[in-house]
Amino acid sequence: MKLKKIEIILCLALVICILFHFVSFAGSCASVKKDVLRLHIIANSDSKEDQALKLKVRDAVIKSGQVLFESAKSIEQAKQMARLNLEKIKQTAVHELQKNHCADSVTVRLTSAFFETRYYDGFTLPAGEYEALQIIIGKGEGHNWWCVMFPELCFAAAGAVEKTDALNDAEKKLITSNPHVEVRFKCVEIYEKIKKIL
């Protein structure tokens, strides 16, 4: 009987440790989400042509965005730059489409959107609601593409641009965690999805 009580106490202690660790990790994930502005581009459709156009718009917007956001030192400044330049960003996207003989409409807005966990070599962002500069091409019925507009972590055709000065040390450590923490990111993703439903 005594052994059974010890086993129960040990199991409870283990559960408490796991929950404490998860709550701490989820808190770090929440901190990253509030310091990041994502770029979210949605293609007109999943046709090969529309998906190729989406990537051309991506490259044009990232190129102009590097100039627009280079002076931003905080997420609030980055959002303000985005708000002030929505029309300019839209014109960049429209011009790129026109260059490629496409007359699709373009909608550009600053919004909040849910993103699932994304893994790249040495780079992970947890799932959850993020502020996003969203560009919708035409009907917006195709697969999307995303990156991080602020701080500059976009993966352009030329390669990664990594300027993480806007993130604190704990946030940098979190997004560059090794692959062994994928289970924790998955738990956070499930937690965020449940939160969204509720």
mmCIF file of N, CA and C in Angstrom, residues 42-123:
data_model
loop_
_atom_site.group_PDB
_atom_site.id
_atom_site.type_symbol
_atom_site.label_atom_id
_atom_site.label_comp_id
_atom_site.label_asym_id
_atom_site.label_seq_id
_atom_site.Cartn_x
_atom_site.Cartn_y
_atom_site.Cartn_z
ATOM 1 N N ILE A 42 -1.379 35.048 -50.495
ATOM 2 C CA ILE A 42 -2.292 33.984 -50.926
ATOM 3 C C ILE A 42 -2.502 34.087 -52.429
ATOM 4 N N ALA A 43 -2.234 33.006 -53.131
ATOM 5 C CA ALA A 43 -2.340 32.984 -54.596
ATOM 6 C C ALA A 43 -3.801 32.975 -55.038
ATOM 7 N N ASN A 44 -4.031 33.394 -56.279
ATOM 8 C CA ASN A 44 -5.373 33.366 -56.874
ATOM 9 C C ASN A 44 -5.929 31.946 -56.898
ATOM 10 N N SER A 45 -5.097 30.977 -57.305
ATOM 11 C CA SER A 45 -5.532 29.580 -57.367
ATOM 12 C C SER A 45 -4.302 28.689 -57.213
ATOM 13 N N ASP A 46 -4.513 27.397 -57.331
ATOM 14 C CA ASP A 46 -3.394 26.458 -57.243
ATOM 15 C C ASP A 46 -2.835 26.073 -58.612
ATOM 16 N N SER A 47 -3.239 26.800 -59.642
ATOM 17 C CA SER A 47 -2.668 26.504 -60.961
ATOM 18 C C SER A 47 -1.169 26.819 -60.935
ATOM 19 N N LYS A 48 -0.420 26.162 -61.791
ATOM 20 C CA LYS A 48 1.027 26.363 -61.851
ATOM 21 C C LYS A 48 1.356 27.833 -62.108
ATOM 22 N N GLU A 49 0.586 28.466 -62.986
ATOM 23 C CA GLU A 49 0.829 29.860 -63.347
ATOM 24 C C GLU A 49 0.581 30.787 -62.153
ATOM 25 N N ASP A 50 -0.531 30.569 -61.452
ATOM 26 C CA ASP A 50 -0.859 31.423 -60.308
ATOM 27 C C ASP A 50 0.124 31.240 -59.160
ATOM 28 N N GLN A 51 0.580 30.017 -58.954
ATOM 29 C CA GLN A 51 1.566 29.780 -57.901
ATOM 30 C C GLN A 51 2.911 30.444 -58.254
ATOM 31 N N ALA A 52 3.273 30.420 -59.529
ATOM 32 C CA ALA A 52 4.517 31.081 -59.967
ATOM 33 C C ALA A 52 4.392 32.591 -59.788
ATOM 34 N N LEU A 53 3.223 33.143 -60.118
ATOM 35 C CA LEU A 53 2.981 34.583 -59.938
ATOM 36 C C LEU A 53 3.079 34.976 -58.467
ATOM 37 N N LYS A 54 2.540 34.130 -57.596
ATOM 38 C CA LYS A 54 2.603 34.393 -56.153
ATOM 39 C C LYS A 54 4.059 34.575 -55.711
ATOM 40 N N LEU A 55 4.951 33.725 -56.218
ATOM 41 C CA LEU A 55 6.357 33.801 -55.834
ATOM 42 C C LEU A 55 7.039 35.041 -56.403
ATOM 43 N N LYS A 56 6.599 35.468 -57.583
ATOM 44 C CA LYS A 56 7.151 36.701 -58.165
ATOM 45 C C LYS A 56 6.706 37.909 -57.355
ATOM 46 N N VAL A 57 5.448 37.907 -56.937
ATOM 47 C CA VAL A 57 4.950 38.979 -56.074
ATOM 48 C C VAL A 57 5.714 38.966 -54.753
ATOM 49 N N ARG A 58 5.923 37.773 -54.212
ATOM 50 C CA ARG A 58 6.705 37.632 -52.970
ATOM 51 C C ARG A 58 8.051 38.323 -53.092
ATOM 52 N N ASP A 59 8.791 37.997 -54.150
ATOM 53 C CA ASP A 59 10.141 38.556 -54.311
ATOM 54 C C ASP A 59 10.117 40.073 -54.438
ATOM 55 N N ALA A 60 9.132 40.591 -55.184
ATOM 56 C CA ALA A 60 9.027 42.042 -55.373
ATOM 57 C C ALA A 60 8.688 42.740 -54.050
ATOM 58 N N VAL A 61 7.763 42.164 -53.294
ATOM 59 C CA VAL A 61 7.345 42.768 -52.023
ATOM 60 C C VAL A 61 8.467 42.690 -50.991
ATOM 61 N N ILE A 62 9.167 41.569 -50.938
ATOM 62 C CA ILE A 62 10.279 41.445 -49.990
ATOM 63 C C ILE A 62 11.373 42.460 -50.315
ATOM 64 N N LYS A 63 11.661 42.616 -51.594
ATOM 65 C CA LYS A 63 12.699 43.573 -52.010
ATOM 66 C C LYS A 63 12.323 44.990 -51.576
ATOM 67 N N SER A 64 11.080 45.399 -51.840
ATOM 68 C CA SER A 64 10.655 46.743 -51.439
ATOM 69 C C SER A 64 10.495 46.825 -49.921
ATOM 70 N N GLY A 65 10.094 45.731 -49.303
ATOM 71 C CA GLY A 65 9.897 45.700 -47.854
ATOM 72 C C GLY A 65 11.177 45.887 -47.073
ATOM 73 N N GLN A 66 12.276 45.401 -47.612
ATOM 74 C CA GLN A 66 13.562 45.562 -46.924
ATOM 75 C C GLN A 66 13.892 47.036 -46.777
ATOM 76 N N VAL A 67 13.530 47.832 -47.773
ATOM 77 C CA VAL A 67 13.752 49.276 -47.703
ATOM 78 C C VAL A 67 12.745 49.909 -46.738
ATOM 79 N N LEU A 68 11.475 49.495 -46.836
ATOM 80 C CA LEU A 68 10.430 50.069 -45.996
ATOM 81 C C LEU A 68 10.640 49.801 -44.513
ATOM 82 N N PHE A 69 11.082 48.595 -44.174
ATOM 83 C CA PHE A 69 11.142 48.193 -42.773
ATOM 84 C C PHE A 69 12.533 48.299 -42.146
ATOM 85 N N GLU A 70 13.536 48.720 -42.919
ATOM 86 C CA GLU A 70 14.900 48.715 -42.375
ATOM 87 C C GLU A 70 15.088 49.659 -41.193
ATOM 88 N N SER A 71 14.281 50.718 -41.115
ATOM 89 C CA SER A 71 14.438 51.664 -40.002
ATOM 90 C C SER A 71 13.606 51.271 -38.780
ATOM 91 N N ALA A 72 12.730 50.277 -38.916
ATOM 92 C CA ALA A 72 11.881 49.861 -37.784
ATOM 93 C C ALA A 72 12.721 49.162 -36.718
ATOM 94 N N LYS A 73 12.551 49.604 -35.488
ATOM 95 C CA LYS A 73 13.306 49.024 -34.366
ATOM 96 C C LYS A 73 12.422 48.190 -33.434
ATOM 97 N N SER A 74 11.108 48.253 -33.656
ATOM 98 C CA SER A 74 10.183 47.501 -32.801
ATOM 99 C C SER A 74 9.013 47.031 -33.647
ATOM 100 N N ILE A 75 8.242 46.105 -33.100
ATOM 101 C CA ILE A 75 7.080 45.584 -33.808
ATOM 102 C C ILE A 75 6.070 46.701 -34.042
ATOM 103 N N GLU A 76 5.920 47.620 -33.073
ATOM 104 C CA GLU A 76 4.970 48.724 -33.243
ATOM 105 C C GLU A 76 5.375 49.623 -34.399
ATOM 106 N N GLN A 77 6.674 49.911 -34.512
ATOM 107 C CA GLN A 77 7.164 50.719 -35.640
ATOM 108 C C GLN A 77 6.946 49.991 -36.962
ATOM 109 N N ALA A 78 7.168 48.683 -36.965
ATOM 110 C CA ALA A 78 6.989 47.890 -38.194
ATOM 111 C C ALA A 78 5.521 47.904 -38.628
ATOM 112 N N LYS A 79 4.604 47.769 -37.669
ATOM 113 C CA LYS A 79 3.178 47.801 -38.002
ATOM 114 C C LYS A 79 2.769 49.183 -38.518
ATOM 115 N N GLN A 80 3.335 50.223 -37.904
ATOM 116 C CA GLN A 80 3.042 51.580 -38.357
ATOM 117 C C GLN A 80 3.532 51.795 -39.790
ATOM 118 N N MET A 81 4.749 51.290 -40.085
ATOM 119 C CA MET A 81 5.305 51.385 -41.453
ATOM 120 C C MET A 81 4.387 50.652 -42.434
ATOM 121 N N ALA A 82 3.905 49.484 -42.019
ATOM 122 C CA ALA A 82 3.013 48.702 -42.887
ATOM 123 C C ALA A 82 1.725 49.482 -43.150
ATOM 124 N N ARG A 83 1.125 50.035 -42.080
ATOM 125 C CA ARG A 83 -0.119 50.800 -42.234
ATOM 126 C C ARG A 83 0.061 51.973 -43.194
ATOM 127 N N LEU A 84 1.169 52.690 -43.026
ATOM 128 C CA LEU A 84 1.424 53.878 -43.850
ATOM 129 C C LEU A 84 1.728 53.530 -45.303
ATOM 130 N N ASN A 85 2.147 52.291 -45.546
ATOM 131 C CA ASN A 85 2.595 51.915 -46.893
ATOM 132 C C ASN A 85 1.740 50.843 -47.557
ATOM 133 N N LEU A 86 0.531 50.613 -47.069
ATOM 134 C CA LEU A 86 -0.335 49.585 -47.655
ATOM 135 C C LEU A 86 -0.538 49.815 -49.156
ATOM 136 N N GLU A 87 -0.783 51.055 -49.533
ATOM 137 C CA GLU A 87 -1.020 51.358 -50.949
ATOM 138 C C GLU A 87 0.238 51.125 -51.782
ATOM 139 N N LYS A 88 1.381 51.511 -51.238
ATOM 140 C CA LYS A 88 2.652 51.314 -51.945
ATOM 141 C C LYS A 88 2.935 49.818 -52.140
ATOM 142 N N ILE A 89 2.680 49.033 -51.098
ATOM 143 C CA ILE A 89 2.888 47.578 -51.174
ATOM 144 C C ILE A 89 1.934 46.975 -52.212
ATOM 145 N N LYS A 90 0.694 47.470 -52.198
ATOM 146 C CA LYS A 90 -0.293 46.989 -53.179
ATOM 147 C C LYS A 90 0.184 47.300 -54.597
ATOM 148 N N GLN A 91 0.675 48.517 -54.820
ATOM 149 C CA GLN A 91 1.143 48.909 -56.153
ATOM 150 C C GLN A 91 2.340 48.065 -56.605
ATOM 151 N N THR A 92 3.200 47.702 -55.655
ATOM 152 C CA THR A 92 4.340 46.827 -55.969
ATOM 153 C C THR A 92 3.830 45.485 -56.480
ATOM 154 N N ALA A 93 2.824 44.920 -55.784
ATOM 155 C CA ALA A 93 2.251 43.627 -56.177
ATOM 156 C C ALA A 93 1.537 43.734 -57.523
ATOM 157 N N VAL A 94 0.732 44.790 -57.701
ATOM 158 C CA VAL A 94 -0.001 44.991 -58.957
ATOM 159 C C VAL A 94 0.966 45.142 -60.119
ATOM 160 N N HIS A 95 2.013 45.942 -59.919
ATOM 161 C CA HIS A 95 3.010 46.171 -60.975
ATOM 162 C C HIS A 95 3.672 44.845 -61.387
ATOM 163 N N GLU A 96 3.987 43.999 -60.393
ATOM 164 C CA GLU A 96 4.621 42.711 -60.691
ATOM 165 C C GLU A 96 3.678 41.816 -61.491
ATOM 166 N N LEU A 97 2.402 41.822 -61.126
ATOM 167 C CA LEU A 97 1.418 41.030 -61.873
ATOM 168 C C LEU A 97 1.286 41.544 -63.309
ATOM 169 N N GLN A 98 1.197 42.865 -63.457
ATOM 170 C CA GLN A 98 1.061 43.466 -64.791
ATOM 171 C C GLN A 98 2.270 43.162 -65.670
ATOM 172 N N LYS A 99 3.454 43.200 -65.045
ATOM 173 C CA LYS A 99 4.691 42.851 -65.766
ATOM 174 C C LYS A 99 4.604 41.451 -66.347
ATOM 175 N N ASN A 100 3.832 40.601 -65.677
ATOM 176 C CA ASN A 100 3.678 39.202 -66.092
ATOM 177 C C ASN A 100 2.329 38.956 -66.763
ATOM 178 N N HIS A 101 1.763 40.027 -67.334
ATOM 179 C CA HIS A 101 0.526 39.953 -68.116
ATOM 180 C C HIS A 101 -0.650 39.367 -67.332
ATOM 181 N N CYS A 102 -0.770 39.778 -66.077
ATOM 182 C CA CYS A 102 -1.865 39.303 -65.228
ATOM 183 C C CYS A 102 -2.647 40.520 -64.722
ATOM 184 N N ALA A 103 -3.967 40.462 -64.847
ATOM 185 C CA ALA A 103 -4.821 41.580 -64.434
ATOM 186 C C ALA A 103 -5.583 41.287 -63.140
ATOM 187 N N ASP A 104 -5.139 40.280 -62.375
ATOM 188 C CA ASP A 104 -5.822 39.952 -61.117
ATOM 189 C C ASP A 104 -5.800 41.140 -60.167
ATOM 190 N N SER A 105 -6.847 41.243 -59.354
ATOM 191 C CA SER A 105 -6.899 42.286 -58.325
ATOM 192 C C SER A 105 -5.947 41.906 -57.190
ATOM 193 N N VAL A 106 -5.614 42.890 -56.366
ATOM 194 C CA VAL A 106 -4.753 42.645 -55.207
ATOM 195 C C VAL A 106 -5.371 43.338 -53.997
ATOM 196 N N THR A 107 -5.477 42.604 -52.904
ATOM 197 C CA THR A 107 -5.933 43.175 -51.632
ATOM 198 C C THR A 107 -4.773 43.098 -50.657
ATOM 199 N N VAL A 108 -4.463 44.220 -50.021
ATOM 200 C CA VAL A 108 -3.375 44.257 -49.035
ATOM 201 C C VAL A 108 -3.951 44.807 -47.736
ATOM 202 N N ARG A 109 -3.692 44.103 -46.646
ATOM 203 C CA ARG A 109 -4.199 44.565 -45.355
ATOM 204 C C ARG A 109 -3.314 44.103 -44.218
ATOM 205 N N LEU A 110 -3.407 44.814 -43.127
ATOM 206 C CA LEU A 110 -2.740 44.424 -41.893
ATOM 207 C C LEU A 110 -3.811 43.723 -41.071
ATOM 208 N N THR A 111 -3.575 42.479 -40.698
ATOM 209 C CA THR A 111 -4.610 41.699 -40.029
ATOM 210 C C THR A 111 -3.983 40.755 -39.011
ATOM 211 N N SER A 112 -4.825 40.054 -38.316
ATOM 212 C CA SER A 112 -4.372 39.008 -37.408
ATOM 213 C C SER A 112 -4.783 37.680 -38.037
ATOM 214 N N ALA A 113 -3.860 36.734 -38.101
ATOM 215 C CA ALA A 113 -4.159 35.451 -38.744
ATOM 216 C C ALA A 113 -3.518 34.304 -37.969
ATOM 217 N N PHE A 114 -4.156 33.132 -38.049
ATOM 218 C CA PHE A 114 -3.615 31.948 -37.384
ATOM 219 C C PHE A 114 -2.635 31.236 -38.311
ATOM 220 N N PHE A 115 -1.453 30.914 -37.787
ATOM 221 C CA PHE A 115 -0.440 30.179 -38.534
ATOM 222 C C PHE A 115 -0.077 28.917 -37.771
ATOM 223 N N GLU A 116 0.110 27.824 -38.499
ATOM 224 C CA GLU A 116 0.571 26.591 -37.863
ATOM 225 C C GLU A 116 2.081 26.678 -37.652
ATOM 226 N N THR A 117 2.631 25.752 -36.869
ATOM 227 C CA THR A 117 4.072 25.717 -36.637
ATOM 228 C C THR A 117 4.799 25.499 -37.957
ATOM 229 N N ARG A 118 5.871 26.241 -38.176
ATOM 230 C CA ARG A 118 6.673 26.079 -39.394
ATOM 231 C C ARG A 118 8.116 25.773 -39.011
ATOM 232 N N TYR A 119 8.670 24.726 -39.622
ATOM 233 C CA TYR A 119 10.052 24.323 -39.377
ATOM 234 C C TYR A 119 10.898 24.567 -40.618
ATOM 235 N N TYR A 120 12.041 25.172 -40.433
ATOM 236 C CA TYR A 120 13.052 25.312 -41.481
ATOM 237 C C TYR A 120 14.388 24.953 -40.859
ATOM 238 N N ASP A 121 15.419 24.862 -41.676
ATOM 239 C CA ASP A 121 16.748 24.576 -41.141
ATOM 240 C C ASP A 121 17.138 25.672 -40.158
ATOM 241 N N GLY A 122 17.225 25.305 -38.890
ATOM 242 C CA GLY A 122 17.657 26.239 -37.874
ATOM 243 C C GLY A 122 16.669 27.347 -37.554
ATOM 244 N N PHE A 123 15.406 27.188 -37.929
ATOM 245 C CA PHE A 123 14.437 28.257 -37.774
ATOM 246 C C PHE A 123 13.037 27.676 -37.593
#
